[in-house]
Coordinates of C-alpha atoms in Angstrom, one line a residue:
Chain A
X22 CA -64.8 31.9 -141.0
X23 CA -66.7 30.1 -138.2
X24 CA -65.2 27.0 -136.7
X25 CA -68.4 25.1 -136.1
X26 CA -69.0 21.5 -137.0
X27 CA -72.8 22.0 -137.0
X28 CA -72.5 24.7 -139.6
X29 CA -70.0 22.7 -141.7
X30 CA -72.3 19.6 -141.8
X31 CA -75.3 21.7 -142.6
X32 CA -73.5 23.6 -145.3
X33 CA -72.7 20.3 -147.0
X34 CA -76.4 19.6 -147.3
X35 CA -77.6 23.1 -148.0
X36 CA -74.9 24.0 -150.6
X37 CA -76.4 21.9 -153.3
X38 CA -79.9 22.5 -152.3
X39 CA -79.4 26.3 -152.5
X40 CA -77.8 26.0 -155.9
X41 CA -80.7 23.9 -157.2
X42 CA -83.2 26.3 -155.7
X43 CA -81.4 29.2 -157.4
X44 CA -81.7 27.5 -160.8
X45 CA -85.4 26.8 -160.0
X46 CA -86.0 30.5 -159.2
X47 CA -84.1 31.5 -162.3
X48 CA -86.3 29.4 -164.6
X49 CA -89.5 30.3 -162.7
X50 CA -88.8 34.0 -163.6
X51 CA -89.9 33.3 -167.1
X52 CA -93.6 33.9 -166.3
X53 CA -93.8 34.1 -162.5
X54 CA -91.9 35.9 -159.7
X55 CA -88.2 34.9 -159.9
X56 CA -85.6 35.5 -162.5
X57 CA -81.9 36.2 -162.9
X58 CA -81.6 38.7 -160.1
X59 CA -83.2 36.8 -157.3
X60 CA -81.8 33.5 -158.6
X61 CA -78.3 35.0 -158.6
X62 CA -78.7 36.2 -155.0
X63 CA -79.7 32.7 -153.8
X64 CA -76.9 31.2 -155.9
X65 CA -74.4 33.6 -154.3
X66 CA -75.8 32.7 -150.9
X67 CA -74.6 29.1 -151.3
X68 CA -71.0 30.1 -151.9
X69 CA -71.3 32.8 -149.2
X70 CA -72.4 30.1 -146.7
X71 CA -69.5 27.9 -147.8
X72 CA -67.1 30.8 -147.3
X73 CA -68.5 31.3 -143.7
X74 CA -68.2 27.6 -142.9
X75 CA -64.9 26.7 -144.6
X76 CA -63.2 30.1 -145.3
X77 CA -63.2 32.3 -148.4
X78 CA -60.1 30.6 -149.9
X79 CA -61.9 27.2 -150.1
X80 CA -65.0 28.9 -151.5
X81 CA -63.0 30.6 -154.2
X82 CA -61.5 27.2 -155.0
X83 CA -64.8 25.6 -155.6
X84 CA -66.2 28.6 -157.5
X85 CA -63.3 28.1 -160.0
X86 CA -63.8 31.5 -161.6
X87 CA -63.0 34.9 -160.0
X88 CA -65.9 37.1 -159.1
X89 CA -64.6 39.8 -161.4
X90 CA -64.5 37.4 -164.3
X91 CA -68.1 36.3 -163.5
X92 CA -69.2 40.0 -163.7
X93 CA -67.4 40.4 -167.0
X94 CA -69.0 37.2 -168.4
X95 CA -72.4 38.3 -167.2
X96 CA -72.1 41.6 -169.0
X97 CA -71.0 39.8 -172.1
X98 CA -74.0 37.5 -172.0
X99 CA -76.4 40.4 -171.6
X100 CA -74.7 42.2 -174.5
X101 CA -74.9 39.1 -176.6
X102 CA -78.7 38.8 -176.1
X103 CA -79.0 42.2 -177.7
X104 CA -76.5 41.5 -180.4
X105 CA -78.5 38.5 -181.6
X106 CA -81.4 40.8 -182.4
X107 CA -79.0 43.0 -184.4
X108 CA -77.7 40.0 -186.3
X109 CA -81.4 39.2 -187.1
X110 CA -81.7 42.6 -188.6
X111 CA -84.0 44.1 -185.8
X112 CA -83.1 46.9 -183.4
X113 CA -81.0 46.1 -180.3
X114 CA -82.7 44.0 -177.7
X115 CA -85.7 43.1 -179.8
X116 CA -86.9 39.8 -178.4
X117 CA -86.2 36.8 -180.7
X118 CA -87.9 33.5 -179.9
X119 CA -87.8 29.9 -181.0
X120 CA -90.6 27.7 -179.8
X121 CA -89.8 24.0 -180.3
X122 CA -92.4 21.4 -179.2
X123 CA -90.9 19.1 -176.6
X124 CA -93.0 16.2 -175.3
X125 CA -96.3 17.7 -176.3
X126 CA -95.8 21.2 -174.8
X127 CA -94.3 24.3 -176.4
X128 CA -91.0 25.5 -175.0
X129 CA -90.5 29.3 -175.2
X130 CA -86.8 29.9 -175.7
X131 CA -85.7 33.5 -176.5
X132 CA -83.0 36.1 -176.1
X133 CA -84.5 37.4 -172.7
X134 CA -83.3 34.1 -171.2
X135 CA -79.7 34.8 -172.4
X136 CA -80.1 38.3 -170.9
X137 CA -81.2 36.8 -167.6
X138 CA -78.3 34.4 -167.5
X139 CA -76.2 37.5 -167.8
X140 CA -78.0 39.1 -164.9
X141 CA -77.6 35.9 -162.9
X142 CA -73.8 35.9 -163.4
X143 CA -73.4 39.6 -162.7
X144 CA -75.3 39.3 -159.4
X145 CA -73.4 36.2 -158.3
X146 CA -70.1 37.8 -159.2
X147 CA -70.9 41.1 -157.5
X148 CA -72.2 39.6 -154.3
X149 CA -69.4 37.2 -153.9
X150 CA -66.8 39.8 -154.8
X151 CA -68.1 41.9 -151.9
X152 CA -68.5 39.0 -149.5
X153 CA -65.1 37.5 -150.2
X154 CA -63.2 40.7 -149.8
X155 CA -65.1 41.4 -146.5
X156 CA -64.3 37.9 -145.2
X157 CA -60.7 38.1 -146.3
X158 CA -60.1 41.5 -144.6
X159 CA -60.4 40.0 -141.1
Chain B
X26 CA -75.4 50.0 -191.8
X27 CA -78.8 50.4 -190.4
X28 CA -79.5 53.5 -188.3
X29 CA -80.5 51.5 -185.2
X30 CA -77.1 49.7 -185.3
X31 CA -75.2 53.0 -185.7
X32 CA -77.0 54.5 -182.8
X33 CA -76.4 51.6 -180.4
X34 CA -72.8 50.9 -181.3
X35 CA -71.3 53.9 -179.4
X36 CA -73.0 52.4 -176.3
X37 CA -72.3 48.8 -177.0
X38 CA -68.6 49.1 -177.9
X39 CA -67.4 50.4 -174.6
X40 CA -69.7 47.9 -172.8
X41 CA -68.2 45.0 -174.6
X42 CA -64.6 46.1 -174.1
X43 CA -65.3 46.8 -170.4
X44 CA -66.6 43.2 -170.1
X45 CA -63.5 41.9 -171.9
X46 CA -61.3 44.0 -169.6
X47 CA -63.0 42.4 -166.6
X48 CA -62.7 38.9 -167.9
X49 CA -59.0 39.4 -168.6
X50 CA -58.3 41.3 -165.4
X51 CA -55.4 39.2 -164.4
X52 CA -53.2 40.2 -167.3
X53 CA -52.1 43.8 -167.3
X54 CA -51.0 43.7 -170.9
X55 CA -54.4 42.3 -172.1
X56 CA -56.2 45.0 -170.2
X57 CA -54.2 47.8 -171.7
X58 CA -54.4 46.4 -175.2
X59 CA -58.2 45.8 -175.1
X60 CA -58.7 49.3 -173.6
X61 CA -56.8 51.0 -176.5
X62 CA -58.4 48.8 -179.2
X63 CA -61.8 49.4 -177.7
X64 CA -61.2 53.1 -177.7
X65 CA -60.0 53.2 -181.3
X66 CA -63.1 51.1 -182.3
X67 CA -65.2 53.7 -180.5
X68 CA -63.7 56.5 -182.6
X69 CA -64.5 54.5 -185.7
X70 CA -68.1 53.8 -184.9
X71 CA -68.8 57.4 -183.8
X72 CA -67.3 58.7 -187.1
X73 CA -69.7 56.5 -188.9
X74 CA -72.6 57.7 -186.8
X75 CA -71.7 61.3 -187.3
X76 CA -71.3 60.8 -191.1
X77 CA -74.8 59.3 -191.2
X78 CA -76.3 62.1 -189.2
X79 CA -74.6 64.7 -191.4
X80 CA -75.9 63.1 -194.5
X81 CA -79.5 62.2 -193.4
X82 CA -80.3 64.7 -190.7
X83 CA -81.7 63.6 -187.4
X84 CA -82.0 59.8 -187.1
X85 CA -83.9 57.8 -184.5
X86 CA -84.3 54.1 -183.6
X87 CA -86.6 52.3 -181.2
X88 CA -84.8 49.9 -179.0
X89 CA -86.4 46.5 -178.6
X90 CA -88.6 47.5 -181.5
X91 CA -91.2 48.9 -179.1
X92 CA -92.8 51.9 -180.9
X93 CA -92.2 55.4 -179.5
X94 CA -93.4 56.7 -177.1
X95 CA -93.7 53.4 -175.3
X96 CA -90.2 52.0 -175.7
X97 CA -86.9 53.7 -175.4
X98 CA -85.8 55.8 -178.4
X99 CA -82.2 56.5 -179.3
X100 CA -81.9 59.8 -181.2
X101 CA -78.9 61.2 -183.0
X102 CA -79.0 64.8 -184.1
X103 CA -76.1 67.0 -185.0
X104 CA -75.4 68.1 -181.5
X105 CA -75.4 64.7 -179.9
X106 CA -73.5 63.4 -183.0
X107 CA -70.6 65.9 -182.6
X108 CA -70.6 65.4 -178.8
X109 CA -70.4 61.6 -179.1
X110 CA -67.6 62.0 -181.6
X111 CA -65.7 64.5 -179.4
X112 CA -66.1 62.1 -176.4
X113 CA -64.7 59.2 -178.4
X114 CA -61.7 61.2 -179.7
X115 CA -60.8 62.7 -176.4
X116 CA -61.3 59.4 -174.5
X117 CA -58.8 57.8 -176.8
X118 CA -56.4 60.5 -175.8
X119 CA -57.1 59.8 -172.2
X120 CA -56.7 56.1 -172.6
X121 CA -53.2 56.6 -174.2
X122 CA -52.3 59.1 -171.4
X123 CA -53.4 56.6 -168.8
X124 CA -50.9 54.0 -170.0
X125 CA -48.2 56.1 -168.5
X126 CA -50.2 57.9 -165.8
X127 CA -52.1 55.2 -163.9
X128 CA -50.1 53.0 -161.6
X129 CA -50.3 49.2 -161.5
X130 CA -52.4 49.0 -158.4
X131 CA -55.2 51.1 -159.9
X132 CA -55.0 49.1 -163.1
X133 CA -55.4 45.9 -161.1
X134 CA -58.5 47.3 -159.5
X135 CA -60.2 47.7 -162.8
X136 CA -59.3 51.2 -164.0
X137 CA -59.8 50.5 -167.7
X138 CA -63.2 48.7 -167.5
X139 CA -64.4 51.5 -165.2
X140 CA -63.3 54.2 -167.7
X141 CA -64.9 52.2 -170.5
X142 CA -68.2 52.1 -168.6
X143 CA -68.0 55.8 -167.9
X144 CA -67.7 56.4 -171.7
X145 CA -70.7 54.1 -172.2
X146 CA -72.8 56.0 -169.7
X147 CA -71.8 59.4 -171.2
X148 CA -72.7 58.2 -174.7
X149 CA -76.0 56.8 -173.4
X150 CA -76.9 60.2 -171.9
X151 CA -76.1 61.9 -175.2
X152 CA -78.0 59.5 -177.4
X153 CA -81.1 58.7 -175.4
X154 CA -84.5 60.2 -176.3
X155 CA -86.2 59.2 -173.1
X156 CA -86.2 61.1 -169.9
X157 CA -86.2 58.2 -167.5
X158 CA -83.6 56.4 -169.5
X159 CA -81.5 59.5 -169.2
X160 CA -81.8 59.3 -165.4
X161 CA -80.5 55.7 -165.6
X162 CA -77.5 56.8 -167.7
X163 CA -76.8 59.6 -165.2
X164 CA -76.8 57.1 -162.4
X165 CA -74.4 54.9 -164.3
X166 CA -72.2 57.9 -164.9
X167 CA -72.2 58.7 -161.2
X168 CA -71.3 55.1 -160.2
X169 CA -68.5 54.8 -162.7
X170 CA -67.2 58.3 -161.7
X171 CA -67.4 57.2 -158.1
X172 CA -65.2 54.2 -158.8
X173 CA -62.7 56.2 -160.8
X174 CA -62.5 59.0 -158.2
X175 CA -62.0 56.6 -155.3
X176 CA -59.8 54.0 -157.0
X177 CA -56.5 53.9 -155.2
X178 CA -57.9 54.9 -151.8
X179 CA -55.7 57.8 -150.9
X180 CA -57.0 59.9 -148.1
X181 CA -57.4 63.1 -150.2
X182 CA -59.2 61.2 -152.9
X183 CA -61.8 59.7 -150.5
X184 CA -62.5 63.2 -149.1
X185 CA -63.2 64.5 -152.6
X186 CA -65.2 61.4 -153.6
X187 CA -67.6 61.8 -150.6
X188 CA -68.3 65.4 -151.5
X189 CA -68.8 64.4 -155.2
X190 CA -71.1 61.5 -154.5
X191 CA -73.3 63.1 -151.9
X192 CA -74.0 66.2 -153.9
X193 CA -74.6 64.2 -157.1
X194 CA -76.9 61.8 -155.3
X195 CA -78.9 64.8 -154.1
X196 CA -79.0 66.1 -157.7
X197 CA -80.2 62.7 -158.9
X198 CA -83.0 62.7 -156.3
X199 CA -84.2 66.0 -157.5
X200 CA -84.0 64.7 -161.1
X201 CA -86.1 61.7 -160.1
X202 CA -88.6 63.9 -158.3
X203 CA -89.0 66.1 -161.4
X204 CA -89.3 63.0 -163.6
X205 CA -92.1 61.7 -161.4
X206 CA -94.0 65.0 -161.5
X207 CA -93.6 65.3 -165.2
X208 CA -94.9 61.8 -165.7
X209 CA -97.8 62.6 -163.5
X210 CA -99.0 65.5 -165.6
X211 CA -98.3 64.3 -169.2
X212 CA -98.2 60.5 -168.8
X213 CA -95.2 60.0 -171.0
X214 CA -91.4 60.3 -170.7
X215 CA -90.3 60.1 -174.3
X216 CA -88.8 63.6 -174.8
X217 CA -90.4 64.2 -178.2
X218 CA -93.8 63.0 -177.0
X219 CA -93.5 65.1 -173.8
X220 CA -92.7 68.1 -176.0
X221 CA -95.9 67.6 -178.1
X222 CA -98.1 67.0 -175.0
X223 CA -96.9 70.0 -173.1
X224 CA -97.9 72.3 -176.0
X225 CA -101.6 71.6 -175.2
X226 CA -101.1 71.6 -171.5
X227 CA -102.7 74.6 -169.9
X228 CA -101.3 74.9 -166.4
X229 CA -98.0 76.5 -167.5
X230 CA -97.2 77.4 -163.9
X231 CA -96.8 73.8 -163.0
X232 CA -94.6 73.1 -166.0
X233 CA -92.4 76.0 -165.1
X234 CA -92.1 74.6 -161.5
X235 CA -91.0 71.3 -162.9
X236 CA -88.6 72.9 -165.3
X237 CA -86.9 74.7 -162.5
X238 CA -86.5 71.4 -160.6
X239 CA -84.8 70.0 -163.6
X240 CA -82.7 73.2 -163.8
X241 CA -81.5 72.8 -160.2
X242 CA -80.7 69.1 -160.8
X243 CA -78.7 69.6 -164.0
X244 CA -77.2 72.8 -162.6
X245 CA -75.7 70.8 -159.8
X246 CA -74.2 68.4 -162.2
X247 CA -73.0 71.2 -164.5
X248 CA -71.6 73.1 -161.5
X249 CA -73.2 76.4 -162.0
X250 CA -73.4 79.3 -159.5
X251 CA -74.4 78.8 -156.6
X252 CA -74.2 75.0 -156.9
X253 CA -70.6 74.6 -158.0
X254 CA -68.8 74.2 -154.6
X255 CA -68.3 70.5 -155.0
X256 CA -66.3 70.7 -158.2
X257 CA -63.2 72.5 -157.1
X258 CA -63.0 70.4 -154.0
X259 CA -63.1 67.0 -155.8
X260 CA -61.6 67.4 -159.3
X261 CA -58.0 67.9 -158.2
X262 CA -57.8 64.7 -156.1
X263 CA -57.6 61.7 -158.4
X264 CA -54.8 60.9 -160.9
X265 CA -54.5 63.4 -163.7
X266 CA -56.0 61.2 -166.5
X267 CA -59.2 60.8 -164.5
X268 CA -59.5 64.4 -163.5
X269 CA -58.8 65.4 -167.1
X270 CA -61.7 63.2 -168.3
X271 CA -64.0 64.6 -165.7
X272 CA -63.0 68.2 -166.3
X273 CA -63.3 67.8 -170.1
X274 CA -66.5 65.8 -170.4
X275 CA -68.8 65.4 -167.4
X276 CA -69.9 68.9 -166.8
X277 CA -70.4 69.4 -170.6
X278 CA -72.7 66.5 -170.7
X279 CA -74.9 68.3 -168.2
X280 CA -74.8 71.4 -170.4
X281 CA -75.8 69.2 -173.4
X282 CA -78.8 68.0 -171.4
X283 CA -79.7 71.6 -170.3
X284 CA -79.6 72.7 -174.0
X285 CA -81.8 69.7 -175.0
X286 CA -84.4 70.3 -172.3
X287 CA -84.6 74.1 -172.7
X288 CA -84.9 74.0 -176.4
X289 CA -87.1 70.9 -176.9
X290 CA -89.3 70.5 -173.8
X291 CA -89.5 73.6 -171.6
X292 CA -90.2 76.4 -174.1
X293 CA -93.6 77.5 -172.7
X294 CA -92.4 80.3 -170.5
X295 CA -89.1 81.3 -172.1
X296 CA -89.3 84.8 -170.5
X297 CA -89.1 83.3 -167.1
X298 CA -86.9 80.2 -167.3
X299 CA -84.4 81.6 -169.7
X300 CA -84.0 84.8 -167.7
X301 CA -83.1 82.7 -164.7
X302 CA -80.6 80.9 -166.9
X303 CA -79.1 84.2 -168.1
X304 CA -78.6 85.3 -164.5
X305 CA -77.1 82.0 -163.6
X306 CA -74.8 82.1 -166.7
X307 CA -73.5 85.6 -165.9
X308 CA -73.0 84.9 -162.2
X309 CA -71.3 81.6 -162.9
X310 CA -68.8 83.2 -165.3
X311 CA -67.9 85.9 -162.8
X312 CA -67.7 83.9 -159.6
X313 CA -65.7 81.1 -161.4
X314 CA -63.1 83.4 -162.7
X315 CA -62.8 85.3 -159.4
X316 CA -62.4 82.0 -157.5
X317 CA -59.6 81.0 -159.7
X318 CA -57.7 84.2 -159.0
X319 CA -57.2 83.2 -155.4
X320 CA -55.8 79.8 -156.1
X321 CA -52.2 78.7 -156.4
X322 CA -52.6 75.1 -157.2
X323 CA -52.3 74.1 -160.9
X324 CA -55.3 71.8 -161.0
X325 CA -57.4 73.9 -158.6
X326 CA -57.1 76.9 -160.8
X327 CA -58.2 74.9 -163.8
X328 CA -61.1 73.3 -161.9
X329 CA -62.6 76.6 -160.8
X330 CA -62.1 77.8 -164.4
X331 CA -64.4 75.0 -165.6
X332 CA -67.1 76.7 -163.6
X333 CA -66.4 80.0 -165.3
X334 CA -66.5 78.5 -168.8
X335 CA -69.8 76.7 -167.9
X336 CA -71.2 80.2 -167.6
X337 CA -70.6 81.0 -171.2
X338 CA -72.3 77.8 -172.3
X339 CA -75.4 78.6 -170.2
X340 CA -75.3 82.2 -171.7
X341 CA -75.8 80.7 -175.1
X342 CA -78.7 78.5 -174.0
X343 CA -80.3 81.5 -172.2
X344 CA -80.2 83.9 -175.1
X345 CA -82.2 81.3 -177.1
X346 CA -81.4 82.5 -180.6
X347 CA -80.0 80.3 -183.4
X348 CA -76.7 82.3 -183.2
X349 CA -76.4 81.9 -179.5
X350 CA -77.0 78.1 -179.6
X351 CA -74.5 77.9 -182.3
X352 CA -72.1 79.6 -180.0
X353 CA -72.9 77.2 -177.2
X354 CA -72.3 74.1 -179.4
X355 CA -69.0 75.5 -180.7
X356 CA -68.0 76.5 -177.2
X357 CA -68.8 73.1 -175.6
X358 CA -66.9 71.1 -178.2
X359 CA -63.9 73.4 -178.1
X360 CA -64.0 73.5 -174.4
X361 CA -63.7 69.7 -174.1
X362 CA -60.5 69.6 -176.1
X363 CA -58.9 72.7 -174.4
X364 CA -59.8 72.0 -170.8
X365 CA -58.8 68.3 -171.0
X366 CA -55.5 69.3 -172.6
X367 CA -54.8 71.8 -169.8
X368 CA -55.3 69.2 -167.2
X369 CA -53.1 66.7 -169.1
X370 CA -50.4 69.4 -169.3
X371 CA -50.7 70.0 -165.5
X372 CA -50.0 66.3 -165.1
X373 CA -46.8 66.5 -167.2
X374 CA -45.7 69.6 -165.3
X375 CA -46.2 67.6 -162.1
X376 CA -44.1 64.7 -163.4
X377 CA -41.3 67.0 -164.6
X378 CA -41.4 69.6 -161.9
X379 CA -42.5 67.4 -159.0
X380 CA -45.5 69.4 -157.8
X381 CA -49.0 70.8 -158.6
X382 CA -48.3 73.9 -156.4
X383 CA -47.4 76.9 -158.5
X384 CA -45.0 78.2 -155.9
X385 CA -43.0 75.0 -156.0
X386 CA -42.8 74.8 -159.8
X387 CA -40.6 76.8 -162.0
X388 CA -38.2 76.8 -164.9
X389 CA -40.4 74.7 -167.1
X390 CA -40.1 77.1 -170.0
X391 CA -36.3 77.0 -169.8
X392 CA -36.0 73.3 -169.5
X393 CA -39.0 72.1 -171.5
X394 CA -39.7 74.6 -174.3
X395 CA -42.2 72.2 -176.0
X396 CA -44.3 71.9 -172.9
X397 CA -44.4 75.7 -172.7
X398 CA -45.6 76.0 -176.3
X399 CA -48.3 73.4 -175.8
X400 CA -49.5 75.1 -172.6
X401 CA -49.6 78.5 -174.4
X402 CA -51.7 77.1 -177.2
X403 CA -54.3 75.7 -174.8
X404 CA -54.3 78.5 -172.4
X405 CA -54.7 81.2 -175.0
X406 CA -57.4 79.2 -176.6
X407 CA -59.2 79.1 -173.3
X408 CA -58.8 82.9 -172.8
X409 CA -60.0 83.4 -176.4
X410 CA -57.0 84.7 -178.3
X411 CA -57.3 84.8 -182.1
X412 CA -56.6 82.8 -184.1
X413 CA -57.1 79.9 -181.7
X414 CA -60.3 78.0 -181.4
X415 CA -61.5 79.6 -178.2
X416 CA -61.6 83.0 -179.9
X417 CA -64.3 81.8 -182.4
X418 CA -66.3 80.2 -179.6
X419 CA -66.4 83.4 -177.6
X420 CA -66.8 85.5 -180.7
X421 CA -70.0 83.8 -181.8
X422 CA -71.4 84.0 -178.3
X423 CA -70.6 87.7 -178.0
X424 CA -71.9 88.3 -181.5
X425 CA -75.2 86.5 -180.6
X426 CA -75.5 88.7 -177.6
X427 CA -74.9 91.9 -179.5
X428 CA -77.5 90.8 -182.1
X429 CA -80.3 91.0 -179.6
X430 CA -78.9 93.9 -177.6
X431 CA -78.1 91.9 -174.5
X432 CA -75.4 94.4 -173.6
X433 CA -74.9 93.4 -169.9
X434 CA -74.2 89.8 -170.5
X435 CA -71.9 90.6 -173.4
X436 CA -70.0 93.0 -171.2
X437 CA -69.7 90.4 -168.5
X438 CA -68.5 87.8 -171.0
X439 CA -65.8 90.1 -172.3
X440 CA -64.7 91.2 -168.8
X441 CA -64.5 87.6 -167.7
X442 CA -62.3 86.7 -170.7
X443 CA -59.7 89.2 -169.6
X444 CA -59.7 87.8 -166.1
X445 CA -59.3 84.3 -167.6
X446 CA -56.2 85.5 -169.3
X447 CA -55.0 86.8 -165.9
X448 CA -55.2 83.3 -164.4
X449 CA -53.5 81.7 -167.4
X450 CA -50.8 84.2 -167.2
X451 CA -50.4 83.5 -163.5
X452 CA -49.8 79.8 -164.3
X453 CA -47.4 80.8 -167.1
X454 CA -45.5 83.2 -164.9
X455 CA -45.2 80.9 -161.9
X456 CA -44.8 77.4 -163.4
X457 CA -43.1 78.2 -166.7
X458 CA -41.3 81.5 -166.5
X459 CA -39.9 82.0 -163.0
X460 CA -36.7 80.3 -162.0
X461 CA -36.9 77.1 -160.0
X462 CA -37.2 77.8 -156.2
X463 CA -33.8 77.5 -154.4
X464 CA -32.8 74.0 -153.5
X465 CA -35.6 72.3 -155.4
X466 CA -34.9 68.7 -156.1
X467 CA -36.0 69.1 -159.7
X468 CA -32.7 71.0 -160.3
X469 CA -30.6 67.9 -160.3
X470 CA -29.9 65.8 -163.4
X471 CA -31.2 62.6 -161.7
X472 CA -34.6 64.1 -161.2
X473 CA -35.1 64.7 -164.9
X474 CA -34.2 61.1 -165.7
X475 CA -36.9 59.9 -163.3
X476 CA -39.5 59.7 -166.0
X477 CA -38.7 57.3 -168.8
X478 CA -38.7 58.4 -172.5
X479 CA -41.4 55.9 -173.3
X480 CA -43.7 57.3 -170.6
X481 CA -43.0 60.8 -171.7
X482 CA -44.0 60.0 -175.2
X483 CA -47.2 58.4 -174.0
X484 CA -48.0 61.4 -171.9
X485 CA -47.0 64.0 -174.5
X486 CA -48.7 62.4 -177.6
X487 CA -52.3 63.0 -176.5
X488 CA -51.4 66.6 -175.5
X489 CA -49.8 67.3 -178.8
X490 CA -52.7 65.8 -180.6
X491 CA -55.3 67.9 -178.7
X492 CA -53.2 71.1 -179.1
X493 CA -53.1 70.4 -182.8
X494 CA -56.8 70.1 -182.9
X495 CA -57.1 73.4 -181.1
X496 CA -55.0 75.0 -183.7
X497 CA -56.8 73.4 -186.6
X498 CA -60.2 74.4 -185.3
X499 CA -58.8 77.9 -184.8
X500 CA -57.4 78.2 -188.4
X501 CA -60.3 76.5 -190.1
X502 CA -63.2 77.3 -187.9
X503 CA -65.7 77.0 -190.8
X504 CA -66.0 73.2 -190.4
X505 CA -66.9 73.2 -186.7
X506 CA -68.9 76.4 -187.4
X507 CA -71.0 74.6 -190.1
X508 CA -71.6 71.7 -187.7
X509 CA -72.6 74.0 -184.9
X510 CA -74.9 75.9 -187.2
X511 CA -76.7 72.8 -188.2
X512 CA -76.9 71.7 -184.6
X513 CA -78.4 75.0 -183.5
X514 CA -80.9 74.9 -186.4
X515 CA -82.1 71.5 -185.3
X516 CA -82.3 72.5 -181.6
X517 CA -84.3 75.6 -182.5
X518 CA -86.6 74.0 -185.1
X519 CA -87.8 71.3 -182.8
X520 CA -90.3 69.8 -185.2
X521 CA -87.7 67.8 -187.1
X522 CA -86.6 66.1 -183.9
X523 CA -90.2 65.4 -182.8
X524 CA -91.3 64.1 -186.2
X525 CA -88.3 61.8 -186.6
X526 CA -88.8 60.2 -183.2
X527 CA -92.5 59.8 -183.4
X528 CA -92.9 58.7 -187.0
X529 CA -94.8 55.5 -187.2

């Protein structure tokens, strides 16, 4: 933890910005560079920054869920994306899509998005698990 | 149930229960319960899978519905089916044993999810029909094994872990190199497709080179001579449940892969590759058994013996006849039960006698007759005493060798068997038969009460179960024999495998 007022003030501004940017990167991954992995890394950065500015205990507090639980949830999401294809009678991990029309343009929603949410959660959980335990060791 | 579902379930079930274990990591009871339920479910799905394979022959499914050879195929033939089933049954035994063997701290650090993930990775390796996918499963095995070996952070453990990880990373690097070269020449990594394409490939020298790269890589993982040194220096360091799982299953998975590659893919220059394998097999047997003679630590003797037994399995692959492969399959399955059981027994001996050192143990036969009987069953099965299961395993291998007049390897195999018996008798004489050393703390009544009855039942139940299996396989070998026979047929007649995977 760094006791710096400049960092703390900046963190307040950057925290939300980084989270929004991570969601943007996550969604952008649909057709362009981005996706769950890089989005998850940026998402974890926001909490890591918070941990550096205010201490890991505070950061854990606003994260609500434990990093281990996040990893578990992520794996569950990834598995569910495959199980959906099984329920539809196709082999594991076959992409299943719905394409509703929203406001004149077609929205591509499918199981790969659920998989990517899983990746996002695993990456956030893993990164924060490492960073928190390193910070707490001091 | 659909074939594709049956093939993915052995991989999916442990994954789901690992995720559950992580989500519920705060509650010790929840973790233990989900682990046991998950493992029981695992046995159920693998029984279903094996039944389907037994009824329909080889089954294959294309994951994500991408047609072979472009997507990843999962393939179940009799060999992988019986292996997956064996892994499920033995891992249930390990999970139950762990309830009494693994301390709270290790449980808190995620022991059960890690073990579940290891089971998943092993099943993936056994069921995949894609070479690169197999590489990924190998990596997952390595990572989970790394966690399990180092969990608990004792000094001795970390030393063993570092050796294990470095040597396995090196082996993975070789594997990846070989995969790259293979992809460079045939442009495909689906095993069935590669097998077809290599048939018409003219430069057999290049293929042989690649096959030897694969051989070194899997040889490291299977701990064959001269690449076995990492095994005896890492397997005795973690808690017993973990080392029993490793000892029983991990090296045998590498043998499974060797058997798959050297019957399906690399059969262009059998005279060359399989002769190397035969030498490796013979030397591995001898060196392993001699190494064990010099040891006086319970688990170290058993660890080095793994190496010796690996030699027998390689011998079956190298002889390359249906009878020999039958012997290998029989031997591998039997070995998983027996070796695991011996490790579990060493754990109980340690809890009751207070040590893994043979010189500090003693009097186990007098004080705990049941443990002595259980040890005798497994040890004599390992050495190949009739009517126990190990006898049939060695008998088929020796018979296969005599069939094609491979006198030398048969002689070596028989000689090594005798020496195996020597090591087992050494453990028997030191730990079970001789009196307790003077002034040993285990002599007092309080010491014997140190382990609770509940714990003792949890520790002993898996051991009794595995010993019973050994006896049953020994008295009724025809069932496992029939399974091994079909597995060997499918390995030798590779067209069924290729056609099943590549059918449109």
